[in-house]
């Protein structure tokens, strides 16, 4: 089965772009619609441009981190196992409430 780039991006882009196109079509002026689509396009394109601009630097960092790769994988796997056990036993919920009580700033984030 052949998958094009457009098809692969549809689940992520479709709903947001559809909403922006709807709001643009219902806006009073064409300028408002153009500005919405321009901001959307910049938000979609700038991360790709930044990735391209810093690709060389990133590749150098990745080469340096390659030595730590196995340790990072084992550590991340351990964290996932601990989090899974905490979710199953209900400890995660208790820990979440403890964090909210002791670090009130976290309640403002989400």
PDB file of N, CA and C in Angstrom:
ATOM      1  N   UNK A   1       0.848  -1.174   0.000  1.00  0.00           N
ATOM      2  CA  UNK A   1       0.000   0.000   0.000  1.00  0.00           C
ATOM      3  C   UNK A   1       0.893   1.236   0.000  1.00  0.00           C
ATOM      4  N   UNK A   2       0.603   2.154  -0.866  1.00  0.00           N
ATOM      5  CA  UNK A   2       1.384   3.371  -0.975  1.00  0.00           C
ATOM      6  C   UNK A   2       0.735   4.473  -0.150  1.00  0.00           C
ATOM      7  N   UNK A   3       1.531   5.120   0.700  1.00  0.00           N
ATOM      8  CA  UNK A   3       1.032   6.203   1.545  1.00  0.00           C
ATOM      9  C   UNK A   3       1.761   7.474   1.158  1.00  0.00           C
ATOM     10  N   UNK A   4       1.023   8.476   0.769  1.00  0.00           N
ATOM     11  CA  UNK A   4       1.652   9.744   0.414  1.00  0.00           C
ATOM     12  C   UNK A   4       1.839  10.592   1.653  1.00  0.00           C
ATOM     13  N   UNK A   5       2.662  11.617   1.547  1.00  0.00           N
ATOM     14  CA  UNK A   5       2.899  12.518   2.686  1.00  0.00           C
ATOM     15  C   UNK A   5       1.607  13.204   3.098  1.00  0.00           C
ATOM     16  N   UNK A   6       0.767  13.541   2.131  1.00  0.00           N
ATOM     17  CA  UNK A   6      -0.492  14.206   2.435  1.00  0.00           C
ATOM     18  C   UNK A   6      -1.394  13.304   3.271  1.00  0.00           C
ATOM     19  N   UNK A   7      -1.442  12.032   2.924  1.00  0.00           N
ATOM     20  CA  UNK A   7      -2.265  11.083   3.662  1.00  0.00           C
ATOM     21  C   UNK A   7      -1.731  10.887   5.073  1.00  0.00           C
ATOM     22  N   UNK A   8      -0.412  10.830   5.224  1.00  0.00           N
ATOM     23  CA  UNK A   8       0.187  10.594   6.531  1.00  0.00           C
ATOM     24  C   UNK A   8      -0.047  11.771   7.478  1.00  0.00           C
ATOM     25  N   UNK A   9      -0.143  12.974   6.954  1.00  0.00           N
ATOM     26  CA  UNK A   9      -0.315  14.147   7.808  1.00  0.00           C
ATOM     27  C   UNK A   9      -1.777  14.469   8.091  1.00  0.00           C
ATOM     28  N   UNK A  10      -2.698  13.862   7.382  1.00  0.00           N
ATOM     29  CA  UNK A  10      -4.110  14.205   7.495  1.00  0.00           C
ATOM     30  C   UNK A  10      -4.666  14.102   8.911  1.00  0.00           C
ATOM     31  N   UNK A  11      -4.384  13.041   9.690  1.00  0.00           N
ATOM     32  CA  UNK A  11      -4.960  12.982  11.029  1.00  0.00           C
ATOM     33  C   UNK A  11      -4.534  14.135  11.926  1.00  0.00           C
ATOM     34  N   UNK A  12      -3.333  14.641  11.723  1.00  0.00           N
ATOM     35  CA  UNK A  12      -2.848  15.735  12.566  1.00  0.00           C
ATOM     36  C   UNK A  12      -3.325  17.086  12.060  1.00  0.00           C
ATOM     37  N   UNK A  13      -3.280  17.274  10.768  1.00  0.00           N
ATOM     38  CA  UNK A  13      -3.535  18.591  10.201  1.00  0.00           C
ATOM     39  C   UNK A  13      -5.014  18.816   9.909  1.00  0.00           C
ATOM     40  N   UNK A  14      -5.717  17.785   9.502  1.00  0.00           N
ATOM     41  CA  UNK A  14      -7.083  17.909   9.022  1.00  0.00           C
ATOM     42  C   UNK A  14      -8.034  18.680   9.916  1.00  0.00           C
ATOM     43  N   UNK A  15      -8.216  18.279  11.184  1.00  0.00           N
ATOM     44  CA  UNK A  15      -9.194  18.978  12.022  1.00  0.00           C
ATOM     45  C   UNK A  15      -8.851  20.447  12.266  1.00  0.00           C
ATOM     46  N   UNK A  16      -7.584  20.724  12.507  1.00  0.00           N
ATOM     47  CA  UNK A  16      -7.191  22.116  12.785  1.00  0.00           C
ATOM     48  C   UNK A  16      -7.328  22.960  11.532  1.00  0.00           C
ATOM     49  N   UNK A  17      -6.842  22.445  10.410  1.00  0.00           N
ATOM     50  CA  UNK A  17      -6.945  23.203   9.160  1.00  0.00           C
ATOM     51  C   UNK A  17      -8.409  23.383   8.771  1.00  0.00           C
ATOM     52  N   UNK A  18      -9.232  22.364   8.984  1.00  0.00           N
ATOM     53  CA  UNK A  18     -10.659  22.489   8.691  1.00  0.00           C
ATOM     54  C   UNK A  18     -11.312  23.586   9.513  1.00  0.00           C
ATOM     55  N   UNK A  19     -10.960  23.647  10.795  1.00  0.00           N
ATOM     56  CA  UNK A  19     -11.518  24.694  11.662  1.00  0.00           C
ATOM     57  C   UNK A  19     -11.054  26.071  11.218  1.00  0.00           C
ATOM     58  N   UNK A  20      -9.785  26.190  10.864  1.00  0.00           N
ATOM     59  CA  UNK A  20      -9.259  27.494  10.432  1.00  0.00           C
ATOM     60  C   UNK A  20      -9.898  27.919   9.120  1.00  0.00           C
ATOM     61  N   UNK A  21     -10.077  26.971   8.194  1.00  0.00           N
ATOM     62  CA  UNK A  21     -10.721  27.311   6.927  1.00  0.00           C
ATOM     63  C   UNK A  21     -12.174  27.726   7.146  1.00  0.00           C
ATOM     64  N   UNK A  22     -12.859  27.074   8.085  1.00  0.00           N
ATOM     65  CA  UNK A  22     -14.239  27.447   8.388  1.00  0.00           C
ATOM     66  C   UNK A  22     -14.307  28.848   8.977  1.00  0.00           C
ATOM     67  N   UNK A  23     -13.444  29.125   9.952  1.00  0.00           N
ATOM     68  CA  UNK A  23     -13.427  30.458  10.562  1.00  0.00           C
ATOM     69  C   UNK A  23     -13.039  31.505   9.520  1.00  0.00           C
ATOM     70  N   UNK A  24     -12.083  31.176   8.640  1.00  0.00           N
ATOM     71  CA  UNK A  24     -11.675  32.114   7.590  1.00  0.00           C
ATOM     72  C   UNK A  24     -12.824  32.401   6.640  1.00  0.00           C
ATOM     73  N   UNK A  25     -13.576  31.357   6.280  1.00  0.00           N
ATOM     74  CA  UNK A  25     -14.696  31.548   5.357  1.00  0.00           C
ATOM     75  C   UNK A  25     -15.798  32.393   5.977  1.00  0.00           C
ATOM     76  N   UNK A  26     -15.954  32.302   7.299  1.00  0.00           N
ATOM     77  CA  UNK A  26     -17.009  33.054   7.974  1.00  0.00           C
ATOM     78  C   UNK A  26     -16.569  34.427   8.450  1.00  0.00           C
ATOM     79  N   UNK A  27     -15.274  34.747   8.302  1.00  0.00           N
ATOM     80  CA  UNK A  27     -14.793  36.053   8.775  1.00  0.00           C
ATOM     81  C   UNK A  27     -15.334  37.163   7.880  1.00  0.00           C
ATOM     82  N   UNK A  28     -15.396  38.355   8.442  1.00  0.00           N
ATOM     83  CA  UNK A  28     -15.997  39.486   7.738  1.00  0.00           C
ATOM     84  C   UNK A  28     -15.150  39.968   6.570  1.00  0.00           C
ATOM     85  N   UNK A  29     -13.840  39.872   6.713  1.00  0.00           N
ATOM     86  CA  UNK A  29     -12.967  40.358   5.641  1.00  0.00           C
ATOM     87  C   UNK A  29     -12.020  39.258   5.196  1.00  0.00           C
ATOM     88  N   UNK A  30     -11.550  39.384   3.975  1.00  0.00           N
ATOM     89  CA  UNK A  30     -10.583  38.419   3.447  1.00  0.00           C
ATOM     90  C   UNK A  30      -9.254  38.532   4.201  1.00  0.00           C
ATOM     91  N   UNK A  31      -8.938  39.739   4.681  1.00  0.00           N
ATOM     92  CA  UNK A  31      -7.692  39.950   5.415  1.00  0.00           C
ATOM     93  C   UNK A  31      -7.653  39.110   6.690  1.00  0.00           C
ATOM     94  N   UNK A  32      -8.775  38.991   7.376  1.00  0.00           N
ATOM     95  CA  UNK A  32      -8.822  38.187   8.602  1.00  0.00           C
ATOM     96  C   UNK A  32      -8.558  36.723   8.278  1.00  0.00           C
ATOM     97  N   UNK A  33      -9.156  36.229   7.220  1.00  0.00           N
ATOM     98  CA  UNK A  33      -8.927  34.849   6.817  1.00  0.00           C
ATOM     99  C   UNK A  33      -7.498  34.606   6.391  1.00  0.00           C
ATOM    100  N   UNK A  34      -6.944  35.540   5.654  1.00  0.00           N
ATOM    101  CA  UNK A  34      -5.553  35.423   5.200  1.00  0.00           C
ATOM    102  C   UNK A  34      -4.616  35.417   6.398  1.00  0.00           C
ATOM    103  N   UNK A  35      -4.883  36.284   7.394  1.00  0.00           N
ATOM    104  CA  UNK A  35      -3.995  36.309   8.566  1.00  0.00           C
ATOM    105  C   UNK A  35      -4.072  35.012   9.354  1.00  0.00           C
ATOM    106  N   UNK A  36      -5.265  34.435   9.493  1.00  0.00           N
ATOM    107  CA  UNK A  36      -5.376  33.155  10.193  1.00  0.00           C
ATOM    108  C   UNK A  36      -4.581  32.063   9.478  1.00  0.00           C
ATOM    109  N   UNK A  37      -4.734  31.995   8.168  1.00  0.00           N
ATOM    110  CA  UNK A  37      -4.016  30.969   7.402  1.00  0.00           C
ATOM    111  C   UNK A  37      -2.514  31.226   7.388  1.00  0.00           C
ATOM    112  N   UNK A  38      -2.103  32.486   7.414  1.00  0.00           N
ATOM    113  CA  UNK A  38      -0.675  32.804   7.462  1.00  0.00           C
ATOM    114  C   UNK A  38      -0.068  32.357   8.782  1.00  0.00           C
ATOM    115  N   UNK A  39      -0.742  32.642   9.871  1.00  0.00           N
ATOM    116  CA  UNK A  39      -0.246  32.233  11.193  1.00  0.00           C
ATOM    117  C   UNK A  39      -0.189  30.711  11.290  1.00  0.00           C
ATOM    118  N   UNK A  40      -1.218  30.049  10.770  1.00  0.00           N
ATOM    119  CA  UNK A  40      -1.233  28.583  10.772  1.00  0.00           C
ATOM    120  C   UNK A  40      -0.053  28.035   9.957  1.00  0.00           C
ATOM    121  N   UNK A  41       0.176  28.612   8.786  1.00  0.00           N
ATOM    122  CA  UNK A  41       1.266  28.154   7.926  1.00  0.00           C
ATOM    123  C   UNK A  41       2.625  28.377   8.576  1.00  0.00           C
ATOM    124  N   UNK A  42       2.789  29.521   9.234  1.00  0.00           N
ATOM    125  CA  UNK A  42       4.048  29.782   9.936  1.00  0.00           C
ATOM    126  C   UNK A  42       4.257  28.792  11.074  1.00  0.00           C
ATOM    127  N   UNK A  43       3.198  28.522  11.818  1.00  0.00           N
ATOM    128  CA  UNK A  43       3.293  27.568  12.913  1.00  0.00           C
ATOM    129  C   UNK A  43       3.607  26.166  12.434  1.00  0.00           C
ATOM    130  N   UNK A  44       3.163  25.838  11.244  1.00  0.00           N
ATOM    131  CA  UNK A  44       3.451  24.526  10.680  1.00  0.00           C
ATOM    132  C   UNK A  44       4.845  24.471  10.064  1.00  0.00           C
ATOM    133  N   UNK A  45       5.268  25.553   9.441  1.00  0.00           N
ATOM    134  CA  UNK A  45       6.527  25.543   8.694  1.00  0.00           C
ATOM    135  C   UNK A  45       7.771  25.882   9.491  1.00  0.00           C
ATOM    136  N   UNK A  46       7.668  26.774  10.463  1.00  0.00           N
ATOM    137  CA  UNK A  46       8.846  27.222  11.219  1.00  0.00           C
ATOM    138  C   UNK A  46       9.573  26.075  11.920  1.00  0.00           C
ATOM    139  N   UNK A  47       8.878  25.132  12.565  1.00  0.00           N
ATOM    140  CA  UNK A  47       9.619  24.024  13.180  1.00  0.00           C
ATOM    141  C   UNK A  47      10.450  23.221  12.175  1.00  0.00           C
ATOM    142  N   UNK A  48       9.931  23.038  10.959  1.00  0.00           N
ATOM    143  CA  UNK A  48      10.699  22.323   9.941  1.00  0.00           C
ATOM    144  C   UNK A  48      11.925  23.127   9.507  1.00  0.00           C
ATOM    145  N   UNK A  49      11.766  24.438   9.363  1.00  0.00           N
ATOM    146  CA  UNK A  49      12.903  25.285   8.990  1.00  0.00           C
ATOM    147  C   UNK A  49      13.964  25.296  10.085  1.00  0.00           C
ATOM    148  N   UNK A  50      13.534  25.371  11.352  1.00  0.00           N
ATOM    149  CA  UNK A  50      14.483  25.339  12.464  1.00  0.00           C
ATOM    150  C   UNK A  50      15.195  23.990  12.536  1.00  0.00           C
ATOM    151  N   UNK A  51      14.466  22.925  12.271  1.00  0.00           N
ATOM    152  CA  UNK A  51      15.082  21.597  12.263  1.00  0.00           C
ATOM    153  C   UNK A  51      16.162  21.513  11.205  1.00  0.00           C
ATOM    154  N   UNK A  52      15.865  22.050  10.035  1.00  0.00           N
ATOM    155  CA  UNK A  52      16.859  22.035   8.960  1.00  0.00           C
ATOM    156  C   UNK A  52      18.064  22.901   9.309  1.00  0.00           C
ATOM    157  N   UNK A  53      17.825  24.051   9.940  1.00  0.00           N
ATOM    158  CA  UNK A  53      18.909  24.963  10.277  1.00  0.00           C
ATOM    159  C   UNK A  53      19.860  24.371  11.316  1.00  0.00           C
ATOM    160  N   UNK A  54      19.323  23.591  12.239  1.00  0.00           N
ATOM    161  CA  UNK A  54      20.144  23.058  13.314  1.00  0.00           C
ATOM    162  C   UNK A  54      20.445  21.573  13.166  1.00  0.00           C
ATOM    163  N   UNK A  55      20.236  21.019  11.975  1.00  0.00           N
ATOM    164  CA  UNK A  55      20.440  19.586  11.763  1.00  0.00           C
ATOM    165  C   UNK A  55      21.893  19.178  12.000  1.00  0.00           C
ATOM    166  N   UNK A  56      22.850  19.978  11.539  1.00  0.00           N
ATOM    167  CA  UNK A  56      24.266  19.629  11.734  1.00  0.00           C
ATOM    168  C   UNK A  56      24.611  19.575  13.218  1.00  0.00           C
ATOM    169  N   UNK A  57      24.180  20.580  13.952  1.00  0.00           N
ATOM    170  CA  UNK A  57      24.446  20.622  15.395  1.00  0.00           C
ATOM    171  C   UNK A  57      23.795  19.432  16.090  1.00  0.00           C
ATOM    172  N   UNK A  58      22.573  19.111  15.684  1.00  0.00           N
ATOM    173  CA  UNK A  58      21.864  17.984  16.273  1.00  0.00           C
ATOM    174  C   UNK A  58      22.582  16.668  15.994  1.00  0.00           C
ATOM    175  N   UNK A  59      23.083  16.501  14.790  1.00  0.00           N
ATOM    176  CA  UNK A  59      23.793  15.260  14.446  1.00  0.00           C
ATOM    177  C   UNK A  59      25.057  15.109  15.291  1.00  0.00           C
ATOM    178  N   UNK A  60      25.765  16.210  15.554  1.00  0.00           N
ATOM    179  CA  UNK A  60      26.949  16.142  16.409  1.00  0.00           C
ATOM    180  C   UNK A  60      26.560  15.734  17.826  1.00  0.00           C
ATOM    181  N   UNK A  61      25.462  16.289  18.329  1.00  0.00           N
ATOM    182  CA  UNK A  61      24.993  15.930  19.671  1.00  0.00           C
ATOM    183  C   UNK A  61      24.587  14.462  19.736  1.00  0.00           C
ATOM    184  N   UNK A  62      23.909  13.989  18.693  1.00  0.00           N
ATOM    185  CA  UNK A  62      23.469  12.602  18.681  1.00  0.00           C
ATOM    186  C   UNK A  62      24.657  11.644  18.654  1.00  0.00           C
ATOM    187  N   UNK A  63      25.714  12.006  17.936  1.00  0.00           N
ATOM    188  CA  UNK A  63      26.917  11.170  17.933  1.00  0.00           C
ATOM    189  C   UNK A  63      27.521  11.100  19.336  1.00  0.00           C
ATOM    190  N   UNK A  64      27.515  12.223  20.028  1.00  0.00           N
ATOM    191  CA  UNK A  64      28.058  12.249  21.386  1.00  0.00           C
ATOM    192  C   UNK A  64      27.178  11.443  22.341  1.00  0.00           C
ATOM    193  N   UNK A  65      25.875  11.435  22.113  1.00  0.00           N
ATOM    194  CA  UNK A  65      24.966  10.713  22.992  1.00  0.00           C
ATOM    195  C   UNK A  65      24.899   9.223  22.672  1.00  0.00           C
ATOM    196  N   UNK A  66      25.447   8.823  21.536  1.00  0.00           N
ATOM    197  CA  UNK A  66      25.393   7.418  21.148  1.00  0.00           C
ATOM    198  C   UNK A  66      26.035   6.524  22.204  1.00  0.00           C
ATOM    199  N   UNK A  67      27.077   7.037  22.866  1.00  0.00           N
ATOM    200  CA  UNK A  67      27.736   6.258  23.921  1.00  0.00           C
ATOM    201  C   UNK A  67      26.790   5.972  25.068  1.00  0.00           C
ATOM    202  N   UNK A  68      25.887   6.913  25.334  1.00  0.00           N
ATOM    203  CA  UNK A  68      24.954   6.759  26.441  1.00  0.00           C
ATOM    204  C   UNK A  68      23.668   6.048  26.042  1.00  0.00           C
ATOM    205  N   UNK A  69      23.547   5.679  24.780  1.00  0.00           N
ATOM    206  CA  UNK A  69      22.301   5.147  24.243  1.00  0.00           C
ATOM    207  C   UNK A  69      21.735   3.982  25.022  1.00  0.00           C
ATOM    208  N   UNK A  70      22.542   2.971  25.279  1.00  0.00           N
ATOM    209  CA  UNK A  70      22.037   1.786  25.976  1.00  0.00           C
ATOM    210  C   UNK A  70      21.588   2.134  27.398  1.00  0.00           C
ATOM    211  N   UNK A  71      22.360   2.931  28.094  1.00  0.00           N
ATOM    212  CA  UNK A  71      21.991   3.322  29.458  1.00  0.00           C
ATOM    213  C   UNK A  71      20.692   4.130  29.454  1.00  0.00           C
ATOM    214  N   UNK A  72      20.518   5.010  28.469  1.00  0.00           N
ATOM    215  CA  UNK A  72      19.289   5.788  28.373  1.00  0.00           C
ATOM    216  C   UNK A  72      18.084   4.891  28.096  1.00  0.00           C
ATOM    217  N   UNK A  73      18.271   3.893  27.227  1.00  0.00           N
ATOM    218  CA  UNK A  73      17.176   2.967  26.932  1.00  0.00           C
ATOM    219  C   UNK A  73      16.775   2.171  28.174  1.00  0.00           C
ATOM    220  N   UNK A  74      17.750   1.663  28.885  1.00  0.00           N
ATOM    221  CA  UNK A  74      17.457   0.891  30.092  1.00  0.00           C
ATOM    222  C   UNK A  74      16.797   1.785  31.140  1.00  0.00           C
ATOM    223  N   UNK A  75      17.309   2.998  31.304  1.00  0.00           N
ATOM    224  CA  UNK A  75      16.725   3.929  32.271  1.00  0.00           C
ATOM    225  C   UNK A  75      15.296   4.305  31.905  1.00  0.00           C
ATOM    226  N   UNK A  76      15.040   4.604  30.630  1.00  0.00           N
ATOM    227  CA  UNK A  76      13.687   4.950  30.198  1.00  0.00           C
ATOM    228  C   UNK A  76      12.752   3.757  30.363  1.00  0.00           C
ATOM    229  N   UNK A  77      13.237   2.570  30.058  1.00  0.00           N
ATOM    230  CA  UNK A  77      12.429   1.369  30.260  1.00  0.00           C
ATOM    231  C   UNK A  77      12.085   1.169  31.723  1.00  0.00           C
ATOM    232  N   UNK A  78      13.059   1.397  32.610  1.00  0.00           N
ATOM    233  CA  UNK A  78      12.806   1.282  34.045  1.00  0.00           C
ATOM    234  C   UNK A  78      11.758   2.268  34.517  1.00  0.00           C
ATOM    235  N   UNK A  79      11.846   3.496  34.028  1.00  0.00           N
ATOM    236  CA  UNK A  79      10.852   4.522  34.399  1.00  0.00           C
ATOM    237  C   UNK A  79       9.467   4.096  33.922  1.00  0.00           C
ATOM    238  N   UNK A  80       9.374   3.539  32.707  1.00  0.00           N
ATOM    239  CA  UNK A  80       8.074   3.100  32.195  1.00  0.00           C
ATOM    240  C   UNK A  80       7.487   1.967  33.042  1.00  0.00           C
ATOM    241  N   UNK A  81       8.333   1.027  33.450  1.00  0.00           N
ATOM    242  CA  UNK A  81       7.859  -0.081  34.289  1.00  0.00           C
ATOM    243  C   UNK A  81       7.365   0.445  35.629  1.00  0.00           C
ATOM    244  N   UNK A  82       8.139   1.343  36.245  1.00  0.00           N
ATOM    245  CA  UNK A  82       7.743   1.916  37.542  1.00  0.00           C
ATOM    246  C   UNK A  82       6.430   2.687  37.402  1.00  0.00           C
ATOM    247  N   UNK A  83       6.282   3.473  36.328  1.00  0.00           N
ATOM    248  CA  UNK A  83       5.046   4.234  36.107  1.00  0.00           C
ATOM    249  C   UNK A  83       3.865   3.291  35.891  1.00  0.00           C
ATOM    250  N   UNK A  84       4.071   2.207  35.154  1.00  0.00           N
ATOM    251  CA  UNK A  84       2.999   1.238  34.944  1.00  0.00           C
ATOM    252  C   UNK A  84       2.549   0.605  36.236  1.00  0.00           C
ATOM    253  N   UNK A  85       3.502   0.208  37.060  1.00  0.00           N
ATOM    254  CA  UNK A  85       3.165  -0.388  38.356  1.00  0.00           C
ATOM    255  C   UNK A  85       2.447   0.636  39.231  1.00  0.00           C
ATOM    256  N   UNK A  86       2.910   1.878  39.190  1.00  0.00           N
ATOM    257  CA  UNK A  86       2.271   2.930  39.986  1.00  0.00           C
ATOM    258  C   UNK A  86       0.835   3.169  39.528  1.00  0.00           C
ATOM    259  N   UNK A  87       0.586   3.092  38.234  1.00  0.00           N
ATOM    260  CA  UNK A  87      -0.782   3.275  37.737  1.00  0.00           C
ATOM    261  C   UNK A  87      -1.680   2.118  38.155  1.00  0.00           C
ATOM    262  N   UNK A  88      -1.161   0.901  38.055  1.00  0.00           N
ATOM    263  CA  UNK A  88      -1.958  -0.276  38.403  1.00  0.00           C
ATOM    264  C   UNK A  88      -2.311  -0.289  39.892  1.00  0.00           C
ATOM    265  N   UNK A  89      -1.363   0.087  40.725  1.00  0.00           N
ATOM    266  CA  UNK A  89      -1.589   0.027  42.177  1.00  0.00           C
ATOM    267  C   UNK A  89      -2.296   1.258  42.736  1.00  0.00           C
ATOM    268  N   UNK A  90      -2.457   2.303  41.927  1.00  0.00           N
ATOM    269  CA  UNK A  90      -3.105   3.522  42.413  1.00  0.00           C
ATOM    270  C   UNK A  90      -2.137   4.493  43.060  1.00  0.00           C
ATOM    271  N   UNK A  91      -0.875   4.130  43.112  1.00  0.00           N
ATOM    272  CA  UNK A  91       0.130   5.007  43.708  1.00  0.00           C
ATOM    273  C   UNK A  91       0.305   6.277  42.877  1.00  0.00           C
ATOM    274  N   UNK A  92       0.091   6.160  41.583  1.00  0.00           N
ATOM    275  CA  UNK A  92       0.257   7.321  40.700  1.00  0.00           C
ATOM    276  C   UNK A  92      -0.740   8.415  41.065  1.00  0.00           C
ATOM    277  N   UNK A  93      -1.962   8.028  41.340  1.00  0.00           N
ATOM    278  CA  UNK A  93      -2.979   9.004  41.731  1.00  0.00           C
ATOM    279  C   UNK A  93      -2.604   9.676  43.041  1.00  0.00           C
ATOM    280  N   UNK A  94      -2.179   8.884  44.011  1.00  0.00           N
ATOM    281  CA  UNK A  94      -1.777   9.446  45.307  1.00  0.00           C
ATOM    282  C   UNK A  94      -0.597  10.387  45.131  1.00  0.00           C
ATOM    283  N   UNK A  95       0.364   9.995  44.293  1.00  0.00           N
ATOM    284  CA  UNK A  95       1.531  10.840  44.038  1.00  0.00           C
ATOM    285  C   UNK A  95       1.117  12.138  43.351  1.00  0.00           C
ATOM    286  N   UNK A  96       0.150  12.063  42.424  1.00  0.00           N
ATOM    287  CA  UNK A  96      -0.327  13.264  41.734  1.00  0.00           C
ATOM    288  C   UNK A  96      -0.948  14.251  42.718  1.00  0.00           C
ATOM    289  N   UNK A  97      -1.787  13.734  43.612  1.00  0.00           N
ATOM    290  CA  UNK A  97      -2.396  14.614  44.613  1.00  0.00           C
ATOM    291  C   UNK A  97      -1.341  15.193  45.549  1.00  0.00           C
ATOM    292  N   UNK A  98      -0.363  14.388  45.929  1.00  0.00           N
ATOM    293  CA  UNK A  98       0.719  14.876  46.787  1.00  0.00           C
ATOM    294  C   UNK A  98       1.472  16.011  46.101  1.00  0.00           C
ATOM    295  N   UNK A  99       1.757  15.828  44.791  1.00  0.00           N
ATOM    296  CA  UNK A  99       2.448  16.886  44.044  1.00  0.00           C
ATOM    297  C   UNK A  99       1.619  18.169  44.014  1.00  0.00           C
ATOM    298  N   UNK A 100       0.317  18.041  43.752  1.00  0.00           N
ATOM    299  CA  UNK A 100      -0.542  19.232  43.694  1.00  0.00           C
ATOM    300  C   UNK A 100      -0.605  19.955  45.029  1.00  0.00           C
ATOM    301  N   UNK A 101      -0.587  19.208  46.128  1.00  0.00           N
ATOM    302  CA  UNK A 101      -0.626  19.836  47.448  1.00  0.00           C
ATOM    303  C   UNK A 101       0.692  20.507  47.797  1.00  0.00           C
ATOM    304  N   UNK A 102       1.811  19.910  47.413  1.00  0.00           N
ATOM    305  CA  UNK A 102       3.121  20.418  47.813  1.00  0.00           C
ATOM    306  C   UNK A 102       3.774  21.345  46.797  1.00  0.00           C
ATOM    307  N   UNK A 103       3.303  21.298  45.558  1.00  0.00           N
ATOM    308  CA  UNK A 103       3.818  22.202  44.512  1.00  0.00           C
ATOM    309  C   UNK A 103       2.611  22.855  43.856  1.00  0.00           C
ATOM    310  N   UNK A 104       2.012  23.875  44.480  1.00  0.00           N
ATOM    311  CA  UNK A 104       0.780  24.463  43.975  1.00  0.00           C
ATOM    312  C   UNK A 104       0.901  25.059  42.572  1.00  0.00           C
ATOM    313  N   UNK A 105       2.116  25.397  42.163  1.00  0.00           N
ATOM    314  CA  UNK A 105       2.309  25.963  40.826  1.00  0.00           C
ATOM    315  C   UNK A 105       1.870  24.984  39.743  1.00  0.00           C
ATOM    316  N   UNK A 106       1.940  23.683  40.016  1.00  0.00           N
ATOM    317  CA  UNK A 106       1.540  22.691  39.025  1.00  0.00           C
ATOM    318  C   UNK A 106       0.056  22.759  38.700  1.00  0.00           C
ATOM    319  N   UNK A 107      -0.754  23.219  39.631  1.00  0.00           N
ATOM    320  CA  UNK A 107      -2.192  23.320  39.403  1.00  0.00           C
ATOM    321  C   UNK A 107      -2.513  24.389  38.360  1.00  0.00           C
ATOM    322  N   UNK A 108      -1.626  25.350  38.183  1.00  0.00           N
ATOM    323  CA  UNK A 108      -1.865  26.423  37.214  1.00  0.00           C
ATOM    324  C   UNK A 108      -1.495  26.021  35.800  1.00  0.00           C
ATOM    325  N   UNK A 109      -0.683  24.959  35.644  1.00  0.00           N
ATOM    326  CA  UNK A 109      -0.222  24.545  34.308  1.00  0.00           C
ATOM    327  C   UNK A 109      -1.376  23.963  33.498  1.00  0.00           C
ATOM    328  N   UNK A 110      -2.127  23.083  34.062  1.00  0.00           N
ATOM    329  CA  UNK A 110      -3.153  22.423  33.264  1.00  0.00           C
ATOM    330  C   UNK A 110      -4.400  22.353  34.000  1.00  0.00           C
TER     331      UNK A 110
END
